[in-house]
């Protein structure tokens, strides 16, 4: 029986990452036998027709009787830590309420550091805090929805004391992150530690070229993939009404589609179903939830009839195409025969949605439609199509289309094509991890017939892509010098090597010489600062942000035969599913 509480739950049900499920009064598992709704012109408002189509898409699915309840929202966490390596640009001051907390945290970090020196001078925790080479910072982050233990995520750091001049070149010591609370800036956080954070701070080196964007102050920065979850987040669904039969039906539908050991779903109570994210969807939790909520609860002839009705609705130009396509995808391969005729539909939105469902169901006939949208500069679904090629199971066809896009002139299309190509065909990208003691960043070289381009990630993973890197070289004469940079690069006209001076707080090291090749130069800048057997220097030990800044200055001066582009705000939404949006959580 429906109660006030169950009605409230119903209004919070989520069927996609951005839409809240509504219209639950007619939702259920009844047999789907009625014909598609006729739509005579002028008899119904467009919004009303859309609501009818939405009800059709949701009827008989998991999302029609249950909603995400736990672990499916971003979780805000924060902590306080100490940044080192600031060379007199930090601050000696520390709020008294944080001092003892930080001293204990530094001691714990030292005890767990496998690279800690066992002999020689080591300042005390109090001396470190009092040094102008360090700064106390506020550390904030959002643990991803559905994150499991070990999942990495980005963090933001902000200097607490106004005397701190810059965090450039700094490294955050290991810091505990706890659930976010609205406290004063210097308040101590209590509660269970949910994540750890640490690593080199990345300051935007492109700030001079982004006048329209918010200026990123040097007292603020980010640590790319610097956070790590220390425990699994609990995931669960809740049914609108309590029913053992319903939760078991949901459990069986999920486990039939997402086979795993241990099972993906478990009926924990008459109202809740616990979830585990399958290995294939790690990092794509939003995509997992999106499909899960559109799985059908029926089977056999009922599903066939439902697929026919959904396909008929999908052919309407004003239909909720994404919802309908997801419900068809949820049905599985039996839906292919009904959506295949829509690949040739004259309406772009219809054929794009149908082909997306078809590609995800591994229908080879759908790939040509997706490729057509990806190649069409006028298609409003171009970016989505390129993303879809990155998850396509028809690897040779998808990879060939992406390579062609990579050779084009549109910088954003080339970036999207590169990101998709590295997912669908790893052999197309040569990867090198730069840094041995601590992994600094990932360097990728991608062949292309187009103009060479350097692409830099600023979220999720420190990664530099040299697109056309096999043809990318420094062009003497060149001079790359900046007061904030730890290195100075020079090469006279006709030189075959680049000379590099490495600035140290106490002295200047070098000159060291390396190749004009940009891949070789990039590896040398970021590799560990140590001498190999035979006396050869392995690298200069620059952090990711410093390496990116050097490449940016060289490109800006025309000293590298390449354009440079970095990950734009918002473009990541085109490369991966949106984080789930759901009800506020009462659990961790």
mmCIF file of C-alpha atoms in Angstrom, residues 298-431:
data_model
loop_
_atom_site.group_PDB
_atom_site.id
_atom_site.type_symbol
_atom_site.label_atom_id
_atom_site.label_comp_id
_atom_site.label_asym_id
_atom_site.label_seq_id
_atom_site.Cartn_x
_atom_site.Cartn_y
_atom_site.Cartn_z
ATOM 1 C CA UNK A 298 9.905 -9.238 -17.164
ATOM 2 C CA UNK A 299 10.978 -11.755 -19.765
ATOM 3 C CA UNK A 300 9.994 -13.819 -22.793
ATOM 4 C CA UNK A 301 7.146 -12.615 -25.004
ATOM 5 C CA UNK A 302 6.535 -9.678 -22.673
ATOM 6 C CA UNK A 303 10.003 -8.292 -23.426
ATOM 7 C CA UNK A 304 9.542 -8.750 -27.187
ATOM 8 C CA UNK A 305 6.279 -6.807 -27.064
ATOM 9 C CA UNK A 306 7.913 -4.110 -24.968
ATOM 10 C CA UNK A 307 10.822 -3.751 -27.411
ATOM 11 C CA UNK A 308 8.373 -3.201 -30.266
ATOM 12 C CA UNK A 309 6.534 -0.460 -28.368
ATOM 13 C CA UNK A 310 9.757 1.255 -27.278
ATOM 14 C CA UNK A 311 11.110 1.263 -30.839
ATOM 15 C CA UNK A 312 7.864 2.781 -32.101
ATOM 16 C CA UNK A 313 8.121 5.532 -29.484
ATOM 17 C CA UNK A 314 11.789 6.092 -30.333
ATOM 18 C CA UNK A 315 10.854 6.878 -33.939
ATOM 19 C CA UNK A 316 8.891 9.947 -32.824
ATOM 20 C CA UNK A 317 10.892 13.191 -33.291
ATOM 21 C CA UNK A 318 9.759 14.683 -29.949
ATOM 22 C CA UNK A 319 10.285 11.534 -27.858
ATOM 23 C CA UNK A 320 12.696 11.211 -24.870
ATOM 24 C CA UNK A 321 15.218 9.443 -27.089
ATOM 25 C CA UNK A 322 17.907 8.818 -24.481
ATOM 26 C CA UNK A 323 15.484 7.187 -22.041
ATOM 27 C CA UNK A 324 13.938 5.006 -24.723
ATOM 28 C CA UNK A 325 17.327 3.965 -26.117
ATOM 29 C CA UNK A 326 18.508 3.003 -22.626
ATOM 30 C CA UNK A 327 15.411 0.879 -22.080
ATOM 31 C CA UNK A 328 16.022 -0.871 -25.403
ATOM 32 C CA UNK A 329 19.653 -1.418 -24.436
ATOM 33 C CA UNK A 330 18.431 -2.829 -21.127
ATOM 34 C CA UNK A 331 16.374 -5.446 -22.975
ATOM 35 C CA UNK A 332 19.525 -6.682 -24.686
ATOM 36 C CA UNK A 333 20.089 -8.305 -28.066
ATOM 37 C CA UNK A 334 16.395 -9.235 -28.587
ATOM 38 C CA UNK A 335 15.843 -5.482 -29.132
ATOM 39 C CA UNK A 336 18.200 -5.265 -32.129
ATOM 40 C CA UNK A 337 15.632 -6.391 -34.703
ATOM 41 C CA UNK A 338 13.323 -3.576 -33.604
ATOM 42 C CA UNK A 339 15.868 -0.745 -33.530
ATOM 43 C CA UNK A 340 17.815 -1.663 -36.677
ATOM 44 C CA UNK A 341 15.230 -0.093 -39.064
ATOM 45 C CA UNK A 342 15.715 3.217 -37.212
ATOM 46 C CA UNK A 343 19.387 3.454 -38.207
ATOM 47 C CA UNK A 344 18.196 4.876 -41.540
ATOM 48 C CA UNK A 345 15.628 7.251 -40.003
ATOM 49 C CA UNK A 346 15.727 10.762 -41.483
ATOM 50 C CA UNK A 347 15.730 12.421 -38.047
ATOM 51 C CA UNK A 348 19.278 12.741 -36.665
ATOM 52 C CA UNK A 349 18.226 12.445 -33.058
ATOM 53 C CA UNK A 350 16.313 9.253 -33.777
ATOM 54 C CA UNK A 351 19.027 7.503 -35.786
ATOM 55 C CA UNK A 352 21.738 8.624 -33.345
ATOM 56 C CA UNK A 353 19.870 7.257 -30.305
ATOM 57 C CA UNK A 354 19.005 4.018 -32.093
ATOM 58 C CA UNK A 355 22.570 3.495 -33.316
ATOM 59 C CA UNK A 356 23.960 4.215 -29.848
ATOM 60 C CA UNK A 357 21.805 1.452 -28.396
ATOM 61 C CA UNK A 358 22.784 -0.809 -31.293
ATOM 62 C CA UNK A 359 26.518 -0.254 -30.875
ATOM 63 C CA UNK A 360 26.272 -0.950 -27.160
ATOM 64 C CA UNK A 361 24.498 -4.214 -27.999
ATOM 65 C CA UNK A 362 27.342 -5.052 -30.393
ATOM 66 C CA UNK A 363 25.297 -4.739 -33.585
ATOM 67 C CA UNK A 364 27.852 -4.215 -36.363
ATOM 68 C CA UNK A 365 25.226 -2.530 -38.553
ATOM 69 C CA UNK A 366 25.014 0.418 -36.134
ATOM 70 C CA UNK A 367 28.672 1.433 -36.333
ATOM 71 C CA UNK A 368 28.297 3.168 -39.715
ATOM 72 C CA UNK A 369 25.687 5.545 -38.288
ATOM 73 C CA UNK A 370 27.927 6.450 -35.351
ATOM 74 C CA UNK A 371 30.888 7.000 -37.692
ATOM 75 C CA UNK A 372 28.734 9.230 -39.901
ATOM 76 C CA UNK A 373 27.828 11.449 -36.932
ATOM 77 C CA UNK A 374 31.474 11.517 -35.796
ATOM 78 C CA UNK A 375 32.603 12.707 -39.236
ATOM 79 C CA UNK A 376 29.864 15.315 -39.671
ATOM 80 C CA UNK A 377 30.847 18.805 -38.395
ATOM 81 C CA UNK A 378 27.164 19.799 -38.532
ATOM 82 C CA UNK A 379 25.895 16.940 -36.398
ATOM 83 C CA UNK A 380 24.890 18.029 -32.877
ATOM 84 C CA UNK A 381 25.810 14.494 -31.767
ATOM 85 C CA UNK A 382 29.353 14.555 -33.110
ATOM 86 C CA UNK A 383 31.177 14.616 -29.767
ATOM 87 C CA UNK A 384 28.908 11.947 -28.298
ATOM 88 C CA UNK A 385 29.524 9.764 -31.346
ATOM 89 C CA UNK A 386 33.301 10.063 -30.965
ATOM 90 C CA UNK A 387 32.981 9.101 -27.318
ATOM 91 C CA UNK A 388 30.831 6.111 -28.277
ATOM 92 C CA UNK A 389 33.519 4.889 -30.681
ATOM 93 C CA UNK A 390 35.861 4.681 -27.697
ATOM 94 C CA UNK A 391 33.621 2.073 -26.069
ATOM 95 C CA UNK A 392 32.749 0.239 -29.282
ATOM 96 C CA UNK A 393 33.359 -3.503 -29.484
ATOM 97 C CA UNK A 394 33.860 -3.322 -33.268
ATOM 98 C CA UNK A 395 37.484 -2.339 -32.719
ATOM 99 C CA UNK A 396 38.956 -2.248 -36.275
ATOM 100 C CA UNK A 397 36.151 -0.065 -37.679
ATOM 101 C CA UNK A 398 36.108 2.275 -34.696
ATOM 102 C CA UNK A 399 39.901 2.609 -34.556
ATOM 103 C CA UNK A 400 40.120 3.405 -38.276
ATOM 104 C CA UNK A 401 37.499 6.151 -37.957
ATOM 105 C CA UNK A 402 39.223 7.655 -34.924
ATOM 106 C CA UNK A 403 42.611 7.728 -36.670
ATOM 107 C CA UNK A 404 41.063 9.710 -39.517
ATOM 108 C CA UNK A 405 39.581 12.199 -37.050
ATOM 109 C CA UNK A 406 42.975 12.484 -35.370
ATOM 110 C CA UNK A 407 44.438 13.637 -38.696
ATOM 111 C CA UNK A 408 41.962 16.533 -39.027
ATOM 112 C CA UNK A 409 42.196 20.242 -38.189
ATOM 113 C CA UNK A 410 39.625 20.655 -35.386
ATOM 114 C CA UNK A 411 41.631 20.632 -32.131
ATOM 115 C CA UNK A 412 38.737 19.589 -29.886
ATOM 116 C CA UNK A 413 37.727 16.773 -32.239
ATOM 117 C CA UNK A 414 41.337 15.577 -32.320
ATOM 118 C CA UNK A 415 41.483 15.513 -28.514
ATOM 119 C CA UNK A 416 38.252 13.540 -28.275
ATOM 120 C CA UNK A 417 39.454 11.156 -30.991
ATOM 121 C CA UNK A 418 42.719 10.602 -29.114
ATOM 122 C CA UNK A 419 40.927 9.909 -25.823
ATOM 123 C CA UNK A 420 38.620 7.409 -27.529
ATOM 124 C CA UNK A 421 41.406 5.779 -29.555
ATOM 125 C CA UNK A 422 43.464 5.052 -26.433
ATOM 126 C CA UNK A 423 40.458 3.240 -24.954
ATOM 127 C CA UNK A 424 39.420 1.196 -27.971
ATOM 128 C CA UNK A 425 42.891 0.284 -29.302
ATOM 129 C CA UNK A 426 45.750 0.552 -26.820
ATOM 130 C CA UNK A 427 48.218 -0.585 -29.484
ATOM 131 C CA UNK A 428 47.704 2.747 -31.254
ATOM 132 C CA UNK A 429 49.301 4.635 -28.340
ATOM 133 C CA UNK A 430 52.871 4.210 -27.062
ATOM 134 C CA UNK A 431 52.928 4.692 -23.274
#
